[in-house]
Amino acid sequence: MTLTLLFVIIALALIFDYINGFHDAANAIATIVATKVLTPFQAVLWAAFFNFLAYWVFGFGVADTVAKTANTMEINLVVILAGVIAAIIWNLFTWWFGIPSSSSHTLIGGFAGAAIAHAGFSAVNWYKDGKAGEMPTGVLIIILFIVIAPFIGAIISYFISIWLLHSSKKSVWPKVFTLTLMALTAWYIYNQMLFYGEIKHPRFDSHFLSVVLEPHNIKWLLVLFIVFSISFFCLIFSSLNQTQSTAWLRKMQLLSSASFSLGHGGNDSQKVMGIIAAAVVVYIHTSGVAMEALPTWLHVALPSKAANGEEIAGHMPSWIPLACYSAIAAGTLSGGWKIVKTMGSKITKVTPFEGVTAETAGALTLYFTEHLKIPVSTTHTITGSIIGSGLTKGVSAVKWGVTVKLIWAWVLTIPVSAILAALIYYLLSAFIH
């Protein structure tokens, strides 16, 4: 029965991942569809491809954070099952009404709510100090980033918009600023790179390929490429007429939407990976079967500390990330057209200019938070970025009535998902022992 329950959880988690894909497809394609750079069908193909490509770019930091939402030694499989079912119900409800709520937070809320129903508030990891140089983790940090992530997206988007607007003027100072920013970015990213001697498990014999294709380095090289692409446009912006600049911006939207889709795939797929990993660890704990006695595809271990304080690396079989990235890409291919309408036109009027600035800001925010191993909402991030871009045209350019409704959906997602999961847990517990 326990093994069957594990299989059911894995299947439902992948279904949730699929729903997450079409629910959040709007995040990556709304602006590119609204500006008619791509047709809806072309846009979902574009986004789905980069959702899946994220498999080779991102590590498992966010997955580890999600897996440790609750103490796996204090919960059982019914807790995880209830959390996943609650997350699916809330996602389908908000999709049906075209509300761009957070799939990430409904999963966290569901997991935490079921854990509280099972073992009380102590079962949830509310706050944990991070290792030296790393952010603290826990549900409270995730809740905090409900506010911080869209705020970061809005600030970056506003900054990029102002940067582009000044670069359109025939003045030398915007070019000086751009060149200075390029130099500072190159210097910072060089210092963040891992070189061959620092890479624990090089992928290739070639030092160059091992460094360039190390997941940690790929993210930073993508950031460098994004900043340099916008910088190059800023250097030539003042010499372009309106038709030429619009044509350039439309091409740049392909880059910005691809960058955001990478971040979306890397951020959101990891959350489901974390849930599946937690389910396998709980199964091993509750079944009493030693991991060595299980088939290799069930050999999962979360990062931990040994008795002497030494860090023990986690392990996850490759089928879990492959299945999760495939599921979210398939979901994105299905599209979420009700939410596309909200994101693409109801917050502020979106042109190629707003599309580039919002998607670029959203992508940079997702890369930054993934680097910190913090699961954030791609929905909140892109919404904040769209608002930040719209603010450059004045406060009245943002449709605050719609925005306030979205914020209410964000605020309610975790508590509603938690309560729903708790109720489902009590119901399931009456039938599953």
Short mmCIF file of C-alpha atoms in Angstrom, two decimals:
data_model
loop_
_atom_site.label_atom_id
_atom_site.label_comp_id
_atom_site.label_asym_id
_atom_site.label_seq_id
_atom_site.Cartn_x
_atom_site.Cartn_y
_atom_site.Cartn_z
CA MET A 1 0.00 0.00 0.00
CA THR A 2 2.82 2.41 0.92
CA LEU A 3 4.65 1.87 -2.38
CA THR A 4 1.37 2.30 -4.29
CA LEU A 5 0.82 5.59 -2.45
CA LEU A 6 4.30 6.73 -3.46
CA PHE A 7 3.52 5.99 -7.12
CA VAL A 8 0.22 7.92 -6.84
CA ILE A 9 2.07 10.93 -5.35
CA ILE A 10 4.70 10.88 -8.11
CA ALA A 11 1.98 10.73 -10.79
CA LEU A 12 -0.04 13.56 -9.20
CA ALA A 13 3.11 15.66 -8.70
CA LEU A 14 3.87 15.39 -12.43
CA ILE A 15 0.23 16.23 -13.23
CA PHE A 16 0.63 19.31 -11.02
CA ASP A 17 3.84 20.14 -12.93
CA TYR A 18 1.91 19.88 -16.21
CA ILE A 19 -0.86 22.13 -14.84
CA ASN A 20 1.82 24.52 -13.59
CA GLY A 21 3.11 24.70 -17.17
CA PHE A 22 -0.15 25.74 -18.80
CA HIS A 23 -1.19 27.85 -15.78
CA ASP A 24 2.08 29.80 -15.89
CA ALA A 25 2.63 29.74 -19.66
CA ALA A 26 1.23 33.27 -19.66
CA ASN A 27 4.18 34.47 -17.59
CA ALA A 28 6.61 33.83 -20.43
CA ILE A 29 4.42 34.36 -23.51
CA ALA A 30 1.87 37.05 -22.56
CA THR A 31 3.99 40.03 -23.60
CA ILE A 32 5.37 38.39 -26.73
CA VAL A 33 1.81 37.47 -27.83
CA ALA A 34 0.38 40.88 -26.85
CA THR A 35 3.00 42.64 -29.04
CA LYS A 36 2.41 40.12 -31.87
CA VAL A 37 6.10 39.23 -32.12
CA LEU A 38 5.01 35.58 -32.25
CA THR A 39 1.68 33.91 -32.79
CA PRO A 40 0.23 32.13 -29.73
CA PHE A 41 1.25 28.74 -31.12
CA GLN A 42 4.79 29.89 -31.94
CA ALA A 43 5.06 31.48 -28.50
CA VAL A 44 4.16 28.32 -26.55
CA LEU A 45 6.59 26.26 -28.66
CA TRP A 46 9.31 28.85 -27.94
CA ALA A 47 8.59 28.92 -24.20
CA ALA A 48 8.26 25.13 -23.88
CA PHE A 49 11.62 24.58 -25.58
CA PHE A 50 13.41 26.86 -23.12
CA ASN A 51 11.45 25.41 -20.17
CA PHE A 52 12.98 22.04 -21.01
CA LEU A 53 16.41 23.47 -21.82
CA ALA A 54 16.60 24.68 -18.20
CA TYR A 55 17.35 21.06 -17.24
CA TRP A 56 20.97 21.62 -18.32
CA VAL A 57 21.26 25.07 -16.72
CA PHE A 58 20.00 24.89 -13.15
CA GLY A 59 21.02 22.82 -10.15
CA PHE A 60 18.79 21.48 -7.37
CA GLY A 61 19.03 24.26 -4.75
CA VAL A 62 15.36 25.25 -4.94
CA ALA A 63 14.31 21.58 -4.98
CA ASP A 64 16.19 21.05 -1.72
CA THR A 65 14.48 24.06 -0.13
CA VAL A 66 11.00 22.83 -1.12
CA ALA A 67 11.73 19.26 0.00
CA LYS A 68 12.58 20.63 3.44
CA THR A 69 9.38 22.69 3.81
CA ALA A 70 8.36 20.11 6.41
CA ASN A 71 10.53 17.82 8.50
CA THR A 72 10.49 14.58 6.53
CA MET A 73 11.05 12.59 9.74
CA GLU A 74 7.73 13.87 11.20
CA ILE A 75 5.35 13.38 8.26
CA ASN A 76 3.97 10.52 6.20
CA LEU A 77 2.98 10.05 2.55
CA VAL A 78 -0.63 11.08 3.22
CA VAL A 79 0.66 14.54 4.15
CA ILE A 80 2.42 14.94 0.79
CA LEU A 81 -0.56 13.47 -1.10
CA ALA A 82 -2.95 15.96 0.55
CA GLY A 83 -0.60 18.86 -0.22
CA VAL A 84 -0.33 17.95 -3.91
CA ILE A 85 -4.10 17.45 -4.31
CA ALA A 86 -4.79 20.84 -2.67
CA ALA A 87 -2.25 22.50 -4.97
CA ILE A 88 -3.87 20.97 -8.05
CA ILE A 89 -7.36 22.11 -6.97
CA TRP A 90 -6.26 25.72 -6.28
CA ASN A 91 -4.30 25.90 -9.54
CA LEU A 92 -7.27 24.71 -11.58
CA PHE A 93 -9.62 27.09 -9.73
CA THR A 94 -7.43 30.15 -10.38
CA TRP A 95 -6.79 29.10 -13.98
CA TRP A 96 -10.53 28.77 -14.64
CA PHE A 97 -11.12 32.34 -13.46
CA GLY A 98 -8.05 33.69 -15.25
CA ILE A 99 -6.26 34.66 -12.02
CA PRO A 100 -2.44 34.57 -12.35
CA SER A 101 -1.81 33.14 -8.88
CA SER A 102 1.39 31.42 -7.80
CA SER A 103 1.73 27.70 -8.49
CA SER A 104 4.83 27.76 -6.30
CA HIS A 105 3.10 29.16 -3.25
CA THR A 106 0.07 26.91 -3.56
CA LEU A 107 2.44 23.91 -3.48
CA ILE A 108 4.31 25.28 -0.43
CA GLY A 109 1.02 26.18 1.29
CA GLY A 110 -0.47 22.76 0.60
CA PHE A 111 2.59 20.90 1.84
CA ALA A 112 2.82 23.03 5.01
CA GLY A 113 -0.95 22.89 5.75
CA ALA A 114 -1.09 19.09 5.55
CA ALA A 115 2.05 18.80 7.70
CA ILE A 116 0.50 21.05 10.38
CA ALA A 117 -2.70 18.96 10.34
CA HIS A 118 -0.62 15.81 10.83
CA ALA A 119 1.94 16.83 13.44
CA GLY A 120 1.34 20.44 14.46
CA PHE A 121 3.21 23.64 13.65
CA SER A 122 6.53 22.15 14.76
CA ALA A 123 6.51 19.86 11.72
CA VAL A 124 7.05 22.84 9.40
CA ASN A 125 10.50 24.31 8.91
CA TRP A 126 9.57 27.96 9.47
CA TYR A 127 13.08 29.42 9.60
CA LYS A 128 16.60 28.06 9.40
CA ASP A 129 19.85 30.01 9.33
CA GLY A 130 21.78 29.63 6.10
CA LYS A 131 25.33 28.40 5.82
CA ALA A 132 28.12 30.97 5.69
CA GLY A 133 27.44 33.32 2.78
CA GLU A 134 24.01 31.82 2.03
CA MET A 135 20.46 33.01 2.66
CA PRO A 136 18.38 31.55 5.50
CA THR A 137 15.62 29.17 4.42
CA GLY A 138 12.16 28.18 5.60
CA VAL A 139 8.53 28.96 4.93
CA LEU A 140 8.81 32.45 6.47
CA ILE A 141 11.55 33.37 3.96
CA ILE A 142 9.37 32.08 1.11
CA ILE A 143 6.43 34.17 2.40
CA LEU A 144 8.72 37.20 2.66
CA PHE A 145 9.66 36.83 -1.01
CA ILE A 146 5.96 37.11 -1.97
CA VAL A 147 6.63 40.82 -1.47
CA ILE A 148 10.34 40.98 -2.30
CA ALA A 149 10.36 39.11 -5.65
CA PRO A 150 7.81 41.32 -7.49
CA PHE A 151 9.41 44.38 -5.87
CA ILE A 152 12.85 43.36 -7.20
CA GLY A 153 11.30 42.69 -10.61
CA ALA A 154 9.62 46.10 -10.61
CA ILE A 155 12.83 47.93 -9.63
CA ILE A 156 14.97 46.15 -12.25
CA SER A 157 12.30 46.70 -14.93
CA TYR A 158 11.99 50.39 -14.04
CA PHE A 159 15.79 50.79 -14.12
CA ILE A 160 16.10 49.08 -17.54
CA SER A 161 13.24 51.22 -18.90
CA ILE A 162 14.87 54.47 -17.73
CA TRP A 163 18.22 53.27 -19.08
CA LEU A 164 16.69 52.60 -22.51
CA LEU A 165 14.78 55.89 -22.55
CA HIS A 166 17.93 57.93 -21.82
CA SER A 167 19.90 55.90 -24.37
CA SER A 168 17.46 56.98 -27.08
CA LYS A 169 18.69 60.56 -26.69
CA LYS A 170 21.68 61.89 -28.63
CA SER A 171 23.94 62.39 -25.64
CA VAL A 172 27.32 60.90 -24.75
CA TRP A 173 26.51 60.29 -21.07
CA PRO A 174 24.12 57.33 -21.57
CA LYS A 175 26.86 55.65 -23.64
CA VAL A 176 29.44 56.30 -20.92
CA PHE A 177 27.05 54.79 -18.38
CA THR A 178 26.43 51.77 -20.62
CA LEU A 179 30.13 51.07 -21.16
CA THR A 180 30.79 51.43 -17.42
CA LEU A 181 27.95 49.03 -16.62
CA MET A 182 29.31 46.50 -19.13
CA ALA A 183 32.76 46.66 -17.51
CA LEU A 184 31.36 46.29 -13.98
CA THR A 185 29.12 43.38 -15.04
CA ALA A 186 32.02 41.57 -16.71
CA TRP A 187 34.20 42.07 -13.62
CA TYR A 188 31.47 40.86 -11.23
CA ILE A 189 30.58 37.77 -13.26
CA TYR A 190 34.26 36.84 -13.70
CA ASN A 191 34.52 36.78 -9.90
CA GLN A 192 31.41 34.57 -9.62
CA MET A 193 32.64 31.93 -12.08
CA LEU A 194 33.92 28.54 -11.00
CA PHE A 195 37.11 27.58 -12.79
CA TYR A 196 38.35 24.07 -13.54
CA GLY A 197 40.16 23.51 -10.24
CA GLU A 198 37.04 24.58 -8.29
CA ILE A 199 34.58 22.30 -10.10
CA LYS A 200 33.93 19.14 -8.01
CA HIS A 201 32.74 16.96 -10.89
CA PRO A 202 33.92 18.28 -14.30
CA ARG A 203 31.66 17.11 -17.11
CA PHE A 204 34.34 16.99 -19.82
CA ASP A 205 38.06 16.33 -20.25
CA SER A 206 38.32 19.75 -21.89
CA HIS A 207 38.93 22.46 -19.29
CA PHE A 208 37.16 25.04 -21.45
CA LEU A 209 33.99 22.99 -21.98
CA SER A 210 33.88 21.97 -18.31
CA VAL A 211 34.02 25.61 -17.22
CA VAL A 212 31.60 26.99 -19.82
CA LEU A 213 29.02 24.21 -19.42
CA GLU A 214 29.11 24.01 -15.61
CA PRO A 215 25.49 24.79 -14.51
CA HIS A 216 26.65 27.41 -12.01
CA ASN A 217 28.63 29.17 -14.76
CA ILE A 218 25.94 28.88 -17.42
CA LYS A 219 23.59 31.04 -15.31
CA TRP A 220 26.19 33.77 -14.91
CA LEU A 221 27.14 33.65 -18.60
CA LEU A 222 23.44 34.03 -19.45
CA VAL A 223 23.27 37.12 -17.22
CA LEU A 224 26.36 38.48 -19.00
CA PHE A 225 24.77 37.80 -22.40
CA ILE A 226 21.51 39.50 -21.39
CA VAL A 227 23.24 42.62 -20.02
CA PHE A 228 25.59 42.89 -23.00
CA SER A 229 22.72 42.44 -25.50
CA ILE A 230 20.74 45.30 -23.96
CA SER A 231 23.94 47.36 -23.66
CA PHE A 232 24.70 46.95 -27.35
CA PHE A 233 21.19 48.12 -28.22
CA CYS A 234 21.58 51.11 -25.89
CA LEU A 235 24.82 52.10 -27.66
CA ILE A 236 23.08 52.27 -31.05
CA PHE A 237 19.58 53.29 -29.89
CA SER A 238 20.05 57.04 -30.50
CA SER A 239 21.04 56.43 -34.14
CA LEU A 240 17.86 54.49 -34.96
CA ASN A 241 14.55 55.90 -36.16
CA GLN A 242 11.28 54.72 -34.60
CA THR A 243 10.67 51.98 -37.16
CA GLN A 244 14.18 50.62 -36.77
CA SER A 245 14.12 50.73 -32.96
CA THR A 246 10.76 48.93 -32.85
CA ALA A 247 12.11 46.23 -35.18
CA TRP A 248 15.15 45.80 -32.91
CA LEU A 249 12.99 45.62 -29.80
CA ARG A 250 10.75 42.99 -31.35
CA LYS A 251 13.82 40.82 -32.06
CA MET A 252 15.10 41.41 -28.54
CA GLN A 253 11.79 40.14 -27.17
CA LEU A 254 12.74 36.70 -28.47
CA LEU A 255 15.84 36.85 -26.28
CA SER A 256 14.04 38.23 -23.23
CA SER A 257 11.16 35.73 -23.40
CA ALA A 258 13.62 32.86 -23.88
CA SER A 259 15.59 34.05 -20.84
CA PHE A 260 12.43 34.23 -18.75
CA SER A 261 11.26 30.79 -19.93
CA LEU A 262 14.59 29.35 -18.84
CA GLY A 263 14.13 30.89 -15.41
CA HIS A 264 10.52 29.71 -15.27
CA GLY A 265 11.47 26.12 -16.11
CA GLY A 266 14.41 26.06 -13.72
CA ASN A 267 12.50 27.63 -10.83
CA ASP A 268 9.15 25.88 -11.08
CA SER A 269 10.28 22.38 -12.11
CA GLN A 270 12.58 22.22 -9.10
CA LYS A 271 9.62 22.66 -6.74
CA VAL A 272 8.02 19.47 -8.03
CA MET A 273 11.41 17.73 -7.93
CA GLY A 274 11.56 18.70 -4.26
CA ILE A 275 8.11 17.24 -3.56
CA ILE A 276 8.95 13.94 -5.30
CA ALA A 277 12.30 13.76 -3.50
CA ALA A 278 10.57 14.39 -0.16
CA ALA A 279 8.01 11.66 -0.94
CA VAL A 280 10.74 9.11 -1.67
CA VAL A 281 12.64 10.04 1.51
CA VAL A 282 9.43 9.75 3.58
CA TYR A 283 8.66 6.39 1.95
CA ILE A 284 12.13 5.09 2.90
CA HIS A 285 11.68 6.39 6.46
CA THR A 286 8.15 5.08 7.03
CA SER A 287 8.51 1.71 5.25
CA GLY A 288 11.56 0.70 7.26
CA VAL A 289 13.24 -0.59 4.09
CA ALA A 290 16.93 0.28 3.75
CA MET A 291 17.77 2.38 0.70
CA GLU A 292 20.27 -0.25 -0.46
CA ALA A 293 17.41 -2.77 -0.72
CA LEU A 294 15.45 -0.50 -3.05
CA PRO A 295 15.89 -0.23 -6.84
CA THR A 296 18.43 2.44 -7.87
CA TRP A 297 15.69 4.70 -9.28
CA LEU A 298 14.46 5.22 -5.70
CA HIS A 299 17.88 6.15 -4.28
CA VAL A 300 17.17 9.69 -3.08
CA ALA A 301 18.98 11.53 -0.30
CA LEU A 302 18.47 15.14 0.76
CA PRO A 303 21.55 17.25 1.62
CA SER A 304 22.33 16.93 5.32
CA LYS A 305 25.04 17.20 7.96
CA ALA A 306 27.06 14.37 9.49
CA ALA A 307 27.55 14.09 13.25
CA ASN A 308 30.93 15.83 12.90
CA GLY A 309 29.30 18.78 11.07
CA GLU A 310 30.55 17.76 7.64
CA GLU A 311 28.18 18.54 4.74
CA ILE A 312 26.70 15.45 3.07
CA ALA A 313 25.69 16.05 -0.55
CA GLY A 314 22.20 15.08 -1.66
CA HIS A 315 21.46 12.67 -4.48
CA MET A 316 18.59 12.49 -6.95
CA PRO A 317 18.27 9.97 -9.81
CA SER A 318 18.17 11.64 -13.22
CA TRP A 319 14.63 10.45 -14.03
CA ILE A 320 13.15 12.90 -11.50
CA PRO A 321 14.47 16.15 -13.06
CA LEU A 322 13.93 14.80 -16.59
CA ALA A 323 10.31 13.92 -15.83
CA CYS A 324 9.66 17.28 -14.15
CA TYR A 325 11.18 19.38 -16.93
CA SER A 326 9.31 17.33 -19.55
CA ALA A 327 5.99 17.76 -17.70
CA ILE A 328 6.27 21.54 -17.34
CA ALA A 329 7.32 21.90 -20.98
CA ALA A 330 4.32 19.82 -22.09
CA GLY A 331 2.05 21.98 -19.93
CA THR A 332 3.45 25.17 -21.42
CA LEU A 333 2.69 23.78 -24.89
CA SER A 334 -0.97 23.58 -23.83
CA GLY A 335 -1.04 27.32 -23.08
CA GLY A 336 -3.09 29.20 -20.52
CA TRP A 337 -5.01 31.65 -22.67
CA LYS A 338 -7.28 33.08 -19.97
CA ILE A 339 -4.28 34.23 -17.97
CA VAL A 340 -2.44 35.45 -21.09
CA LYS A 341 -5.20 38.03 -21.54
CA THR A 342 -4.82 39.28 -17.95
CA MET A 343 -1.02 39.46 -18.09
CA GLY A 344 -0.76 40.83 -21.62
CA SER A 345 -3.28 43.68 -21.50
CA LYS A 346 -5.13 44.13 -18.21
CA ILE A 347 -2.18 45.34 -16.07
CA THR A 348 -0.77 47.95 -18.46
CA LYS A 349 -0.56 48.42 -22.23
CA VAL A 350 2.36 46.31 -23.45
CA THR A 351 4.52 47.30 -26.43
CA PRO A 352 7.81 45.66 -27.50
CA PHE A 353 9.56 48.17 -25.21
CA GLU A 354 7.62 47.01 -22.13
CA GLY A 355 7.95 43.40 -23.27
CA VAL A 356 11.76 43.53 -23.37
CA THR A 357 12.15 45.40 -20.08
CA ALA A 358 9.61 43.29 -18.15
CA GLU A 359 10.81 39.89 -19.39
CA THR A 360 14.47 40.79 -18.93
CA ALA A 361 13.82 42.03 -15.39
CA GLY A 362 11.79 38.91 -14.61
CA ALA A 363 14.54 36.62 -15.93
CA LEU A 364 17.27 38.38 -13.93
CA THR A 365 15.13 38.19 -10.77
CA LEU A 366 14.53 34.45 -11.24
CA TYR A 367 18.24 33.77 -11.82
CA PHE A 368 19.11 35.78 -8.70
CA THR A 369 16.59 34.03 -6.44
CA GLU A 370 17.47 30.59 -7.85
CA HIS A 371 21.11 31.34 -7.03
CA LEU A 372 19.97 32.03 -3.44
CA LYS A 373 17.97 28.72 -3.49
CA ILE A 374 14.72 30.58 -2.76
CA PRO A 375 11.56 29.30 -4.49
CA VAL A 376 9.71 32.36 -5.75
CA SER A 377 6.64 32.84 -7.87
CA THR A 378 7.30 33.41 -11.57
CA THR A 379 3.79 34.92 -11.69
CA HIS A 380 4.56 37.49 -9.00
CA THR A 381 7.93 38.24 -10.57
CA ILE A 382 6.68 38.98 -14.09
CA THR A 383 3.67 40.92 -12.77
CA GLY A 384 5.95 43.16 -10.72
CA SER A 385 8.21 43.58 -13.75
CA ILE A 386 5.29 44.61 -15.99
CA ILE A 387 4.17 47.13 -13.35
CA GLY A 388 7.71 48.54 -13.07
CA SER A 389 7.89 49.04 -16.82
CA GLY A 390 4.43 50.64 -16.92
CA LEU A 391 5.38 53.12 -14.17
CA THR A 392 7.81 54.86 -16.53
CA LYS A 393 4.74 56.16 -18.38
CA GLY A 394 3.21 57.43 -15.15
CA VAL A 395 1.30 55.94 -12.24
CA SER A 396 -1.96 56.18 -14.20
CA ALA A 397 -0.56 53.84 -16.89
CA VAL A 398 -0.92 50.91 -14.48
CA LYS A 399 -4.45 49.56 -14.01
CA TRP A 400 -4.37 49.44 -10.22
CA GLY A 401 -7.85 47.95 -9.85
CA VAL A 402 -6.73 44.78 -11.62
CA THR A 403 -3.39 44.84 -9.78
CA VAL A 404 -5.05 44.99 -6.35
CA LYS A 405 -7.18 41.94 -7.24
CA LEU A 406 -4.01 40.07 -8.23
CA ILE A 407 -2.34 40.99 -4.94
CA TRP A 408 -5.33 39.65 -3.01
CA ALA A 409 -4.99 36.35 -4.90
CA TRP A 410 -1.30 36.26 -3.95
CA VAL A 411 -2.00 36.95 -0.27
CA LEU A 412 -4.71 34.28 -0.07
CA THR A 413 -2.86 31.53 -1.98
CA ILE A 414 -0.75 30.10 0.86
CA PRO A 415 -3.39 30.20 3.64
CA VAL A 416 -6.20 28.92 1.38
CA SER A 417 -3.99 26.13 0.03
CA ALA A 418 -2.91 25.26 3.58
CA ILE A 419 -6.49 25.07 4.89
CA LEU A 420 -7.62 23.06 1.86
CA ALA A 421 -4.71 20.63 2.29
CA ALA A 422 -5.47 20.21 5.99
CA LEU A 423 -9.10 19.32 5.21
CA ILE A 424 -8.02 16.89 2.49
CA TYR A 425 -5.50 15.33 4.90
CA TYR A 426 -8.21 14.69 7.50
CA LEU A 427 -10.45 13.18 4.82
CA LEU A 428 -7.72 10.94 3.39
CA SER A 429 -6.59 9.83 6.87
CA ALA A 430 -10.03 8.34 7.44
CA PHE A 431 -9.46 5.92 4.53
CA ILE A 432 -5.67 5.50 4.27
CA HIS A 433 -3.69 4.00 7.17
#
